[in-house]
Short mmCIF file of N, CA and C in Angstrom, two decimals:
data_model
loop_
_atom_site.label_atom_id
_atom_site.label_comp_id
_atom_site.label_asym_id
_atom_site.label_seq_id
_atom_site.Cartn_x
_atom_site.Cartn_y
_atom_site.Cartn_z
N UNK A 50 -18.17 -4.44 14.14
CA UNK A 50 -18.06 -4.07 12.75
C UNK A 50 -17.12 -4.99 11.99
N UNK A 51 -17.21 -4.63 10.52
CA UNK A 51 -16.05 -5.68 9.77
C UNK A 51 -15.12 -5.69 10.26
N UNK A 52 -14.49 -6.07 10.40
CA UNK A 52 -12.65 -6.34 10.71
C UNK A 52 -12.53 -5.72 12.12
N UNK A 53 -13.61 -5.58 12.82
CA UNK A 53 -13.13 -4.83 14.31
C UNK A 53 -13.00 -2.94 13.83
N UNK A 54 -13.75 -2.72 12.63
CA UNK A 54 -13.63 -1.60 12.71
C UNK A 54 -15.02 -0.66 13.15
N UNK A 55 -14.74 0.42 13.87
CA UNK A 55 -16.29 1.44 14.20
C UNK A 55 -16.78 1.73 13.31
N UNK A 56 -17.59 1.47 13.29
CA UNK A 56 -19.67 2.22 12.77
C UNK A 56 -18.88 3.16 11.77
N UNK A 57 -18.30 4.40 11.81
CA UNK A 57 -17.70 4.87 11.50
C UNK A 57 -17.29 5.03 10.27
N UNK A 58 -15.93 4.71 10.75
CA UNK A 58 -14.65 4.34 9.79
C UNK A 58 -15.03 3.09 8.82
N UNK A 59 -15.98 1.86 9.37
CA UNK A 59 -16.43 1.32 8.33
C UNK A 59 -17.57 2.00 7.28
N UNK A 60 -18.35 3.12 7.83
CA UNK A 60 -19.07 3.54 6.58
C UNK A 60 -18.24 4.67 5.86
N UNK A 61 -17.02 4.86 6.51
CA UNK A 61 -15.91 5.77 5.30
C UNK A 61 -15.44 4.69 4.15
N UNK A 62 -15.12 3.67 5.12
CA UNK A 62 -14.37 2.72 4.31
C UNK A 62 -15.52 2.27 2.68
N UNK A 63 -16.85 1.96 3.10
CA UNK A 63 -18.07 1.74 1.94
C UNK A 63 -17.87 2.81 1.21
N UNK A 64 -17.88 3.84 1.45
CA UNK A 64 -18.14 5.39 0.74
C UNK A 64 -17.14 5.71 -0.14
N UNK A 65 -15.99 5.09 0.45
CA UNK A 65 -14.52 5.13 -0.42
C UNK A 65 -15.53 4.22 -1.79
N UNK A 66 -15.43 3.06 -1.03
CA UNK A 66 -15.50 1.67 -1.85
C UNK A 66 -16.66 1.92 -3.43
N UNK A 67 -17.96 2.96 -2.57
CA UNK A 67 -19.16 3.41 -3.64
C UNK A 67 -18.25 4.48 -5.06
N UNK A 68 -17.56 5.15 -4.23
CA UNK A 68 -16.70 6.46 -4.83
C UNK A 68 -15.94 5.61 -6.20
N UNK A 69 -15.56 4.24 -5.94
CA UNK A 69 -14.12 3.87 -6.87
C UNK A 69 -15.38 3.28 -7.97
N UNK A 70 -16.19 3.13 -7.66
CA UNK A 70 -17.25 2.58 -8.88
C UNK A 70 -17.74 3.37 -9.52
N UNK A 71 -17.97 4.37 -9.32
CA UNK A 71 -18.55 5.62 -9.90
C UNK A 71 -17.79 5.34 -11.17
N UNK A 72 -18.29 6.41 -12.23
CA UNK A 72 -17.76 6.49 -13.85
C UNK A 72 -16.98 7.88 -13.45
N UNK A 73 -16.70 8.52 -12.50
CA UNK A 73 -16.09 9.79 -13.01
C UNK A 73 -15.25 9.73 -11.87
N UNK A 74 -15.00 8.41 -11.38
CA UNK A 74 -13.78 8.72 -9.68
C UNK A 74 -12.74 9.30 -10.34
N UNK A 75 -12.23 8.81 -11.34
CA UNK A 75 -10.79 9.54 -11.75
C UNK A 75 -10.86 10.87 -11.91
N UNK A 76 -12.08 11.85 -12.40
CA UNK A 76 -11.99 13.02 -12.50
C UNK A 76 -12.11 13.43 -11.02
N UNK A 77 -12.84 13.09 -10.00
CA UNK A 77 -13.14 13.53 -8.57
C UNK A 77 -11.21 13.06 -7.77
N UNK A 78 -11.09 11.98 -8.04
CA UNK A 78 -9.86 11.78 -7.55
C UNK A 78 -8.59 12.73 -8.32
N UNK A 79 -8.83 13.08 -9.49
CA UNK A 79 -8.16 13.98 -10.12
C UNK A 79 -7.94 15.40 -9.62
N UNK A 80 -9.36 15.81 -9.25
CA UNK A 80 -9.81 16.94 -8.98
C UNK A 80 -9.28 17.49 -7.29
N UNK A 81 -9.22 16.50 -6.49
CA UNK A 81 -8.98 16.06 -5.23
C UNK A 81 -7.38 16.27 -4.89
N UNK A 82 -6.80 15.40 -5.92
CA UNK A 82 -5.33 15.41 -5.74
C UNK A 82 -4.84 17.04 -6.16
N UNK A 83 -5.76 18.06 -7.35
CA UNK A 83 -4.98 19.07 -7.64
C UNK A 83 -5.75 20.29 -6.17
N UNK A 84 -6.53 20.13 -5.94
CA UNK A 84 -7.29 20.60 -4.51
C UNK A 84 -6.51 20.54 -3.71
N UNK A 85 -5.71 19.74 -3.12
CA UNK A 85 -5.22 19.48 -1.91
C UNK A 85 -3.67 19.62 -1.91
N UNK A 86 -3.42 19.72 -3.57
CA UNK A 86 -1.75 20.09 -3.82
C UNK A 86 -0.97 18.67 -3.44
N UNK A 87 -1.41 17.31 -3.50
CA UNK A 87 -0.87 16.33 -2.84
C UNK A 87 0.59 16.18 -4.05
N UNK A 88 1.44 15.22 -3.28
CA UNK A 88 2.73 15.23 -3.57
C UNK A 88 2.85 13.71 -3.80
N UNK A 89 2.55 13.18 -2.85
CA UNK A 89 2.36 11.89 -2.10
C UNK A 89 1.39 10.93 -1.96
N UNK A 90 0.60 9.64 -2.54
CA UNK A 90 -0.24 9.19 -2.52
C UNK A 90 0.03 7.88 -2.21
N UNK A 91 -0.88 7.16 -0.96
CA UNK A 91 -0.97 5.58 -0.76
C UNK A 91 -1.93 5.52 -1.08
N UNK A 92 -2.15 4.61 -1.95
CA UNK A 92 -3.36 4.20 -2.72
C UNK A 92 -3.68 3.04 -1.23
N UNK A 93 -4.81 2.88 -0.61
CA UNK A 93 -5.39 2.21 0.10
C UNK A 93 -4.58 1.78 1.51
N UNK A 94 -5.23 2.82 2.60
CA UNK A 94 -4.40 2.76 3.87
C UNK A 94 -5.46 1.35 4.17
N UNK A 95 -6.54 1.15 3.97
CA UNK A 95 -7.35 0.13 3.98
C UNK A 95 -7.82 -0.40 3.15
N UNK A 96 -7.71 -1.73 2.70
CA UNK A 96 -8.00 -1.89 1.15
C UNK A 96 -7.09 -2.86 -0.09
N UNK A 97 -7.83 -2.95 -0.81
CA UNK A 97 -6.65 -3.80 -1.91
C UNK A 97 -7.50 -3.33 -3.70
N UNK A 98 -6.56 -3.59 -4.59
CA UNK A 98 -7.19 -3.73 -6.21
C UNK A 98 -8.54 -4.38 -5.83
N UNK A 99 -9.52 -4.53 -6.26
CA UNK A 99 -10.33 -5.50 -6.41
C UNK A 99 -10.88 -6.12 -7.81
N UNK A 100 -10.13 -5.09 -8.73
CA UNK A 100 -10.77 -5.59 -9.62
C UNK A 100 -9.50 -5.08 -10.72
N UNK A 101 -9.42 -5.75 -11.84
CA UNK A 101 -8.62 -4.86 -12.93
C UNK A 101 -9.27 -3.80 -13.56
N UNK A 102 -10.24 -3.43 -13.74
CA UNK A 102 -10.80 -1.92 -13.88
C UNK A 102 -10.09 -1.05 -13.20
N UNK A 103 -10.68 -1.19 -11.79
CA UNK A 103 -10.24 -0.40 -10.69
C UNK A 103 -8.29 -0.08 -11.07
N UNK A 104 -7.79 -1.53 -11.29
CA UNK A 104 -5.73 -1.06 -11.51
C UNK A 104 -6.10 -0.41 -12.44
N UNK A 105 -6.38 -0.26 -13.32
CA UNK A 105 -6.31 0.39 -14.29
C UNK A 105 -7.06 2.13 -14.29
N UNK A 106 -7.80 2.00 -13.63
CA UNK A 106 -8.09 3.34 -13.20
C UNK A 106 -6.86 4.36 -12.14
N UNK A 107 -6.63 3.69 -11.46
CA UNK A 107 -4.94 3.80 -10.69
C UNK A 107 -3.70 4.08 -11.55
N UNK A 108 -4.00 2.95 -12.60
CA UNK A 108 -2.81 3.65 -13.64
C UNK A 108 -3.24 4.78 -14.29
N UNK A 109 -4.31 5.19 -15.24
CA UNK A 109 -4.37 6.72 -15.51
C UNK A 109 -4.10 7.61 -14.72
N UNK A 110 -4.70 7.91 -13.35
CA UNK A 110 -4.35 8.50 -12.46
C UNK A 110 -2.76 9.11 -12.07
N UNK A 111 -2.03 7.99 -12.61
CA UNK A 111 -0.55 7.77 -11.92
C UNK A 111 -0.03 8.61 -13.11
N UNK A 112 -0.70 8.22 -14.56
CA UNK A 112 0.08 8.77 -15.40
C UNK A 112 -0.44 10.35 -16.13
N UNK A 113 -1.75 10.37 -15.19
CA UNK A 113 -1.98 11.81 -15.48
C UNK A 113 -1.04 12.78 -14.81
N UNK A 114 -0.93 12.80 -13.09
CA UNK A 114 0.28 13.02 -12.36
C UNK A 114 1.02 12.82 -12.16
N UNK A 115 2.20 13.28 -13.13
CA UNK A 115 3.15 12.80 -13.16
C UNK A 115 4.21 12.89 -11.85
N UNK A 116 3.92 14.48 -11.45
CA UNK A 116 4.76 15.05 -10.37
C UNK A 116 4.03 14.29 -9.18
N UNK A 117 3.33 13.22 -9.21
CA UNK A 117 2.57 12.98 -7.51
C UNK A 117 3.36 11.33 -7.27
N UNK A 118 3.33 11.08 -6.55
CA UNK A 118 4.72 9.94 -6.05
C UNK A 118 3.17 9.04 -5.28
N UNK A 119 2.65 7.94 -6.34
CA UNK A 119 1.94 6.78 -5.65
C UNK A 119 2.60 5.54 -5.27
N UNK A 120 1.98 4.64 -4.65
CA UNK A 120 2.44 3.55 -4.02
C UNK A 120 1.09 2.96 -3.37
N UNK A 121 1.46 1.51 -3.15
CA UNK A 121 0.17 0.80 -2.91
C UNK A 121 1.12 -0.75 -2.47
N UNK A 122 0.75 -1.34 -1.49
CA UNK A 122 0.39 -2.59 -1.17
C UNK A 122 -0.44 -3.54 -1.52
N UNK A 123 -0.18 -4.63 -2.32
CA UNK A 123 -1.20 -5.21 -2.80
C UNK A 123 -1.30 -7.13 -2.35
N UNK A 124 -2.15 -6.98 -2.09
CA UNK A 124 -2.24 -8.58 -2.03
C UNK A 124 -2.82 -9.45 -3.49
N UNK A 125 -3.42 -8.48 -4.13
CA UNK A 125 -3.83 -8.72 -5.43
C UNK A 125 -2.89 -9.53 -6.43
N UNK A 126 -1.48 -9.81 -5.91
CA UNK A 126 -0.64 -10.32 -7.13
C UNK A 126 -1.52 -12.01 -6.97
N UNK A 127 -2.13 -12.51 -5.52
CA UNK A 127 -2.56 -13.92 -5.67
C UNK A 127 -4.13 -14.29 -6.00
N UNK A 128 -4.65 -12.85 -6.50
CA UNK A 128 -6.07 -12.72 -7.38
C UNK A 128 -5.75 -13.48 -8.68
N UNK A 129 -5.85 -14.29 -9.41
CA UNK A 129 -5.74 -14.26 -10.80
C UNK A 129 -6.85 -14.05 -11.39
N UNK A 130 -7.64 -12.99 -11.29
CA UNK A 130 -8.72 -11.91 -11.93
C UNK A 130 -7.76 -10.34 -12.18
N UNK A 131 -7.06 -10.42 -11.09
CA UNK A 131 -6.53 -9.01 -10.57
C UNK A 131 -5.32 -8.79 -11.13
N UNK A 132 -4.11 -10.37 -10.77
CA UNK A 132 -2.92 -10.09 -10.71
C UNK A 132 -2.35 -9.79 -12.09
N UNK A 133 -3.51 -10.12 -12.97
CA UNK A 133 -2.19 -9.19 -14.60
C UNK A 133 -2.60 -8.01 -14.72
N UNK A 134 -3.49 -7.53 -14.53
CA UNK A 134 -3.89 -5.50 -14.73
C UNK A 134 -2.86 -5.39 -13.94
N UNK A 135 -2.19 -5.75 -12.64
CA UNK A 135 -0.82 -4.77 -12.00
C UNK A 135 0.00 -4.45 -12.80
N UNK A 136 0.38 -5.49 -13.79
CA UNK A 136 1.51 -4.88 -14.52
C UNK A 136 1.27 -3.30 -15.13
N UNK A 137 0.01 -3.20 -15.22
CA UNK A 137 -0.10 -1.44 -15.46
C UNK A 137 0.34 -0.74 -15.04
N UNK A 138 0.43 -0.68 -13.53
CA UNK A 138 1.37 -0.07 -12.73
C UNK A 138 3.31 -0.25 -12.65
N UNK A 139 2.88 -1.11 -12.63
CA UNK A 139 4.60 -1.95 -13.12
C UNK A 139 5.75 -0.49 -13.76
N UNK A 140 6.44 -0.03 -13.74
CA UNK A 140 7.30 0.85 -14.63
C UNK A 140 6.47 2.05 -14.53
N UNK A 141 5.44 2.09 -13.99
CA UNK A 141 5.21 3.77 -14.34
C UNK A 141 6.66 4.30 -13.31
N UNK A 142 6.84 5.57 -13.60
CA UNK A 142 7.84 6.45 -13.01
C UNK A 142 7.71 6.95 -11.65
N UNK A 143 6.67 6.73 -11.04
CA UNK A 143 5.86 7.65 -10.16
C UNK A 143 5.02 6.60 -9.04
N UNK A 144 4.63 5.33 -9.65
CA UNK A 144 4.33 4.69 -8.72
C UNK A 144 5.13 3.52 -7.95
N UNK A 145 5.14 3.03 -7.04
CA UNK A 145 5.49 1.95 -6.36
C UNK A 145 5.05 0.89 -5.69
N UNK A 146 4.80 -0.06 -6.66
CA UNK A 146 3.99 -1.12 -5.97
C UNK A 146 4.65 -2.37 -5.25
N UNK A 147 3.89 -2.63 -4.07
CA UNK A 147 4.42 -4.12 -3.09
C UNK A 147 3.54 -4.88 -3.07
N UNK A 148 4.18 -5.93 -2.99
CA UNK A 148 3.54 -7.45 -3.11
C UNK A 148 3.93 -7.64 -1.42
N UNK A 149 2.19 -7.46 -0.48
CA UNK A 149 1.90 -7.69 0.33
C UNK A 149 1.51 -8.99 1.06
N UNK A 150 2.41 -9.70 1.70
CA UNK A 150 2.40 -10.94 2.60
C UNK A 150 2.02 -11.08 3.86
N UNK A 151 1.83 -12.46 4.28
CA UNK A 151 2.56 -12.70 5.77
C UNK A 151 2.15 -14.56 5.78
N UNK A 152 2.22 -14.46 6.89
CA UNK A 152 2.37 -16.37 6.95
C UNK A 152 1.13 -16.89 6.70
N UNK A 153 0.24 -16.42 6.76
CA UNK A 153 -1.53 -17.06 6.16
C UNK A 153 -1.17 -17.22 4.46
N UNK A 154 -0.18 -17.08 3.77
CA UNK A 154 -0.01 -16.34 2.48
C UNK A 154 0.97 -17.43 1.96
N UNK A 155 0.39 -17.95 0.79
CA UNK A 155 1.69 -18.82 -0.42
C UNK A 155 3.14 -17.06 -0.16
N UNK A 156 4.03 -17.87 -0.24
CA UNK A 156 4.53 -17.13 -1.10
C UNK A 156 4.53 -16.45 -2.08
N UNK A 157 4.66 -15.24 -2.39
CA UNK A 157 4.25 -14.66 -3.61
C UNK A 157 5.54 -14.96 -4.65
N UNK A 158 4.88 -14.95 -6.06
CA UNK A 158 5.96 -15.41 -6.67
C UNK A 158 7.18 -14.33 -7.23
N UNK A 159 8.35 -14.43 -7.38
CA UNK A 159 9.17 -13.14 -7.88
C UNK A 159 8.63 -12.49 -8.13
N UNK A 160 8.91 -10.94 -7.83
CA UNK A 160 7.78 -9.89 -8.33
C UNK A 160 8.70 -9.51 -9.72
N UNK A 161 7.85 -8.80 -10.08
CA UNK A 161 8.64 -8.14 -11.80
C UNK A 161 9.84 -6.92 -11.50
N UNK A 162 10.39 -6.52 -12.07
CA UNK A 162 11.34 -5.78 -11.76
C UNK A 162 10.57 -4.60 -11.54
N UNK A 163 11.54 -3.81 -10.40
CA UNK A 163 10.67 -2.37 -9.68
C UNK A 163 9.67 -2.99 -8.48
N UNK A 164 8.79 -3.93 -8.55
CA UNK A 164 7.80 -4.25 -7.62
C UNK A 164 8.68 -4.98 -6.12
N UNK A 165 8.35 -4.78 -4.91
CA UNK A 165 9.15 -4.73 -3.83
C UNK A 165 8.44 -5.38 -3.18
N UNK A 166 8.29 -6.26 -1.93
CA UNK A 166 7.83 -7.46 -1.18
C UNK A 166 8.12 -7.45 0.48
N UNK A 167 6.94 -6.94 0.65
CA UNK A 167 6.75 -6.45 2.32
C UNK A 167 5.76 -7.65 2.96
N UNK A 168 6.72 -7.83 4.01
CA UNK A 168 6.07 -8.95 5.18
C UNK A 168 5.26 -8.34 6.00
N UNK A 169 4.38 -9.19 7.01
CA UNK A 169 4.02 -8.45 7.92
C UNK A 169 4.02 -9.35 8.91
N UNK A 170 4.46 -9.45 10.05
CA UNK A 170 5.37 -10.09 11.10
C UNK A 170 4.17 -10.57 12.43
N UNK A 171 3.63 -11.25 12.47
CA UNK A 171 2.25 -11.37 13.54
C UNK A 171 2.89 -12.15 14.99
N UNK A 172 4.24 -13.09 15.21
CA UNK A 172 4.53 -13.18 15.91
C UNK A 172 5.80 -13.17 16.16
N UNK A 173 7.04 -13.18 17.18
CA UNK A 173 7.81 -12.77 17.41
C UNK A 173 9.04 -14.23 16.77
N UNK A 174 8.22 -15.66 16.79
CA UNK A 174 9.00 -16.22 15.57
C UNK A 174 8.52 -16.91 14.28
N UNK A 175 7.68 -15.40 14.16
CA UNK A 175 7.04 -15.39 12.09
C UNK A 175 7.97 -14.72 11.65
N UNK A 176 8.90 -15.84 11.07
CA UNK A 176 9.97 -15.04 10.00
C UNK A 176 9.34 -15.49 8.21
N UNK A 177 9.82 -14.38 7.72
CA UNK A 177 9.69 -14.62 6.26
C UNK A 177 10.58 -15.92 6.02
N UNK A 178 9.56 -16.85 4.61
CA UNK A 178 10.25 -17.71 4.46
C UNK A 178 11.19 -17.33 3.14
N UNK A 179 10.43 -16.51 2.22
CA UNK A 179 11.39 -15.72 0.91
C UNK A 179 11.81 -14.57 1.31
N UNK A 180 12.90 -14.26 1.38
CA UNK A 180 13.42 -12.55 2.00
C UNK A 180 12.63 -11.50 1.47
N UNK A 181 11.97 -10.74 2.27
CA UNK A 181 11.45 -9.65 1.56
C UNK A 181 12.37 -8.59 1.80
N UNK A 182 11.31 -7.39 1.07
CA UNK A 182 12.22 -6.29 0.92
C UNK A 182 12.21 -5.22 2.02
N UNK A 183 11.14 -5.05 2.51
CA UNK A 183 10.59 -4.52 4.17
C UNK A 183 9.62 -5.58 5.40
N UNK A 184 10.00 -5.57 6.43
CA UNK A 184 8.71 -6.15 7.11
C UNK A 184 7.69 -5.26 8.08
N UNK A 185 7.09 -5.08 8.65
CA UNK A 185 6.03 -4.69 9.18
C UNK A 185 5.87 -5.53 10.22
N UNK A 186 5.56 -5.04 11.66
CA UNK A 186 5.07 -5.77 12.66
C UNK A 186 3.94 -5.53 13.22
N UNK A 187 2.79 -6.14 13.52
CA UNK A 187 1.44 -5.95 14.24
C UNK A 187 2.17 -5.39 15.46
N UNK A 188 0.66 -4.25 15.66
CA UNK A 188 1.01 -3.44 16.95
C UNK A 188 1.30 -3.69 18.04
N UNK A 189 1.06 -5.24 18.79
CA UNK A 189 2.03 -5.72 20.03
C UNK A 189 3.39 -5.75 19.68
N UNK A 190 3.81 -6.50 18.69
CA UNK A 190 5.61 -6.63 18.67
C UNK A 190 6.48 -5.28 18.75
N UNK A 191 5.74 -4.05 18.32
CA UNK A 191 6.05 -3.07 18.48
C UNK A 191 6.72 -2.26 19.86
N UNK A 192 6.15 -3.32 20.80
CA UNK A 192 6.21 -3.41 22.33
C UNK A 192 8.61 -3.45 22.03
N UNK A 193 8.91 -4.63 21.59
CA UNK A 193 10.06 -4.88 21.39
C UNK A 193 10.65 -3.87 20.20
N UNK A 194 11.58 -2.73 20.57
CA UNK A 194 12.28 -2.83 19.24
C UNK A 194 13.05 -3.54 18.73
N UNK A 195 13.05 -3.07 17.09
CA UNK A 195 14.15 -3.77 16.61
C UNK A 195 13.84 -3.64 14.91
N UNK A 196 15.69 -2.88 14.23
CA UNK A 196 15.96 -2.33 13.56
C UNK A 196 15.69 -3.44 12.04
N UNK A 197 15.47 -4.53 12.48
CA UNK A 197 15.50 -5.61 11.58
C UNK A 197 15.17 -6.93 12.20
N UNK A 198 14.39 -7.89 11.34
CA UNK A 198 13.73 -8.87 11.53
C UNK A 198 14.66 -9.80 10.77
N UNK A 199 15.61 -10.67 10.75
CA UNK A 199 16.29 -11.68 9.87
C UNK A 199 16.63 -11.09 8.78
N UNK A 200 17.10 -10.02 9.35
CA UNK A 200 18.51 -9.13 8.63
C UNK A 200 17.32 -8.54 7.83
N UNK A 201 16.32 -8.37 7.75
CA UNK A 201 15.43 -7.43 6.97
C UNK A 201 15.34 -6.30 7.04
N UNK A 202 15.13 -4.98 6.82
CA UNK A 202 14.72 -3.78 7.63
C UNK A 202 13.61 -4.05 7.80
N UNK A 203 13.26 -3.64 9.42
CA UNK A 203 11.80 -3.14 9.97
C UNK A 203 11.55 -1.55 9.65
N UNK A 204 10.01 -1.41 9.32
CA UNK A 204 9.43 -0.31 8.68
C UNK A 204 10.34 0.80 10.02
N UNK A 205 11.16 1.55 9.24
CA UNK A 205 11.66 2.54 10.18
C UNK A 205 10.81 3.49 11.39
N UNK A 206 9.26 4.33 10.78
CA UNK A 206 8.78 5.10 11.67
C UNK A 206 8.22 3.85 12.59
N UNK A 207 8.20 2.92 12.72
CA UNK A 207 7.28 1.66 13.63
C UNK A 207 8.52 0.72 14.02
N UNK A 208 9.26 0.85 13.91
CA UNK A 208 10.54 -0.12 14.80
C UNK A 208 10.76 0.46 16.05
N UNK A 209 10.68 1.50 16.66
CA UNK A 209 10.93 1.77 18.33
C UNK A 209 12.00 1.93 18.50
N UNK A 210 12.80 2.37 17.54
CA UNK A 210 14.19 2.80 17.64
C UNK A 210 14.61 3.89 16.79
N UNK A 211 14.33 3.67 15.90
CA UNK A 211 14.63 5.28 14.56
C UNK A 211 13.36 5.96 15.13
N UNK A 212 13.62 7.84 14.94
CA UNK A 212 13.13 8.44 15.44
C UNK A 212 12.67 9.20 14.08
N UNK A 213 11.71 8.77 13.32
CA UNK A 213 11.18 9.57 12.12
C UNK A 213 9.78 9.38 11.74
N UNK A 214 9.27 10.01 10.93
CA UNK A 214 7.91 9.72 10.20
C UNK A 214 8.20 8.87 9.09
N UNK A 215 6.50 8.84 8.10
CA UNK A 215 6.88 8.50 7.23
C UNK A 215 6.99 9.53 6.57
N UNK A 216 6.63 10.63 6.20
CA UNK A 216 7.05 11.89 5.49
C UNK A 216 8.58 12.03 4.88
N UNK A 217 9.52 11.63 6.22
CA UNK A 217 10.22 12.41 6.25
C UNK A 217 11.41 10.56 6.13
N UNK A 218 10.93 9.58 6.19
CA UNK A 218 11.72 8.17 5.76
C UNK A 218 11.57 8.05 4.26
N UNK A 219 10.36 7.78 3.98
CA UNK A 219 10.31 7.54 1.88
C UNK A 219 10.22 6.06 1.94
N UNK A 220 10.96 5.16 2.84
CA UNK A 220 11.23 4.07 2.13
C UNK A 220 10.38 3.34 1.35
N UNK A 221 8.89 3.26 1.32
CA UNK A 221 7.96 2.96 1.27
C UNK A 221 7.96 3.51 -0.43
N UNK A 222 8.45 4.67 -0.98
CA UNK A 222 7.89 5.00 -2.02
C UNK A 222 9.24 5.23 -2.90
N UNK A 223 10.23 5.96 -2.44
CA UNK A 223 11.18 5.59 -3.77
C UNK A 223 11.92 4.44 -3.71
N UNK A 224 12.36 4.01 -4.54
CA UNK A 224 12.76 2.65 -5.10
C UNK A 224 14.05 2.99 -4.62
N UNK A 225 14.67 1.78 -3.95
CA UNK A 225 16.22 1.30 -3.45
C UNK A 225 17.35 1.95 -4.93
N UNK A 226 18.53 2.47 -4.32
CA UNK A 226 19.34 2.96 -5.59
C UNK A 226 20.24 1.32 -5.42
#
């Protein structure tokens, strides 16, 4: 399957993908989020913007719920179709967006204020070349803990040493004081 994923999970992944084109996802995703009482939203455990429609459908969403705490990873800041609709997201109160890397990847350029810059670590000497703000390690390095990558924090529930979820860490969604 695509990316090494099952039969499956890749026809969830399409079904998502049919769902965000639709003319009424925001009311179904609306409808969904007050259904389920969510608190908490990652916009795409698989996935990226693809389009500025689509950010922009993300931003109503964000600013219809106010009380729901989004966040998203994006590789989209090196779309230049994509990368100016983010600023929609940019300052809402509620969401949190990252400018998603790793070494296949320009550098991304300063993000705007609020937007945060997560690595993702593929071998044991892939260091970031611009400091980010979290890193992430593919599931072998995970084998090694370790609390930080070149003085970075490693994603706390996936470092092999802190003993938490993400539920119950945040770092991912409220913004550094």
């Amino acid at each position: 399957g695509h990316l090494g994923f099952r039969p499956n999970v890749l026809r969830s992944l399409e079904e998502n993908h049919r769902l965000s084109l639709r003319p009424d996802f925001e009311a179904v995703m609306a409808r969904e989020v007050f259904r389920l009482r969510v608190r908490c939203l990652r916009v795409h455990v698989v996935g990226d913007f693809y389009s500025a429609e689509y950010v922009g459908k993300w931003a109503r969403l964000a600013r219809r719920h106010r009380g729901v705490y989004f966040y998203a990873y994006t590789r989209a800041w090196a779309d230049p179709a994509v990368a100016p609709a983010l600023g929609l997201l940019v300052g809402l109160p509620n969401f949190q967006l990252w400018w998603s890397t790793d070494r296949s990847m320009p550098a991304p350029p300063p993000p705007p204020a609020g937007v945060r810059v997560a690595y993702m670590q593929v071998a044991h000497d892939d260091l970031p070349g611009r400091r980010p703000d979290l890193v992430f390690r593919v599931g072998p390095l995970r084998r090694w803990p370790a609390k930080a990558v070149a003085g970075v924090l490693v994603c706390p529930p996936e470092n092999g040493v802190t003993e938490t979820t993400c539920e119950r860490c945040l770092v991912c969604v409220v913004p550094p004081d």
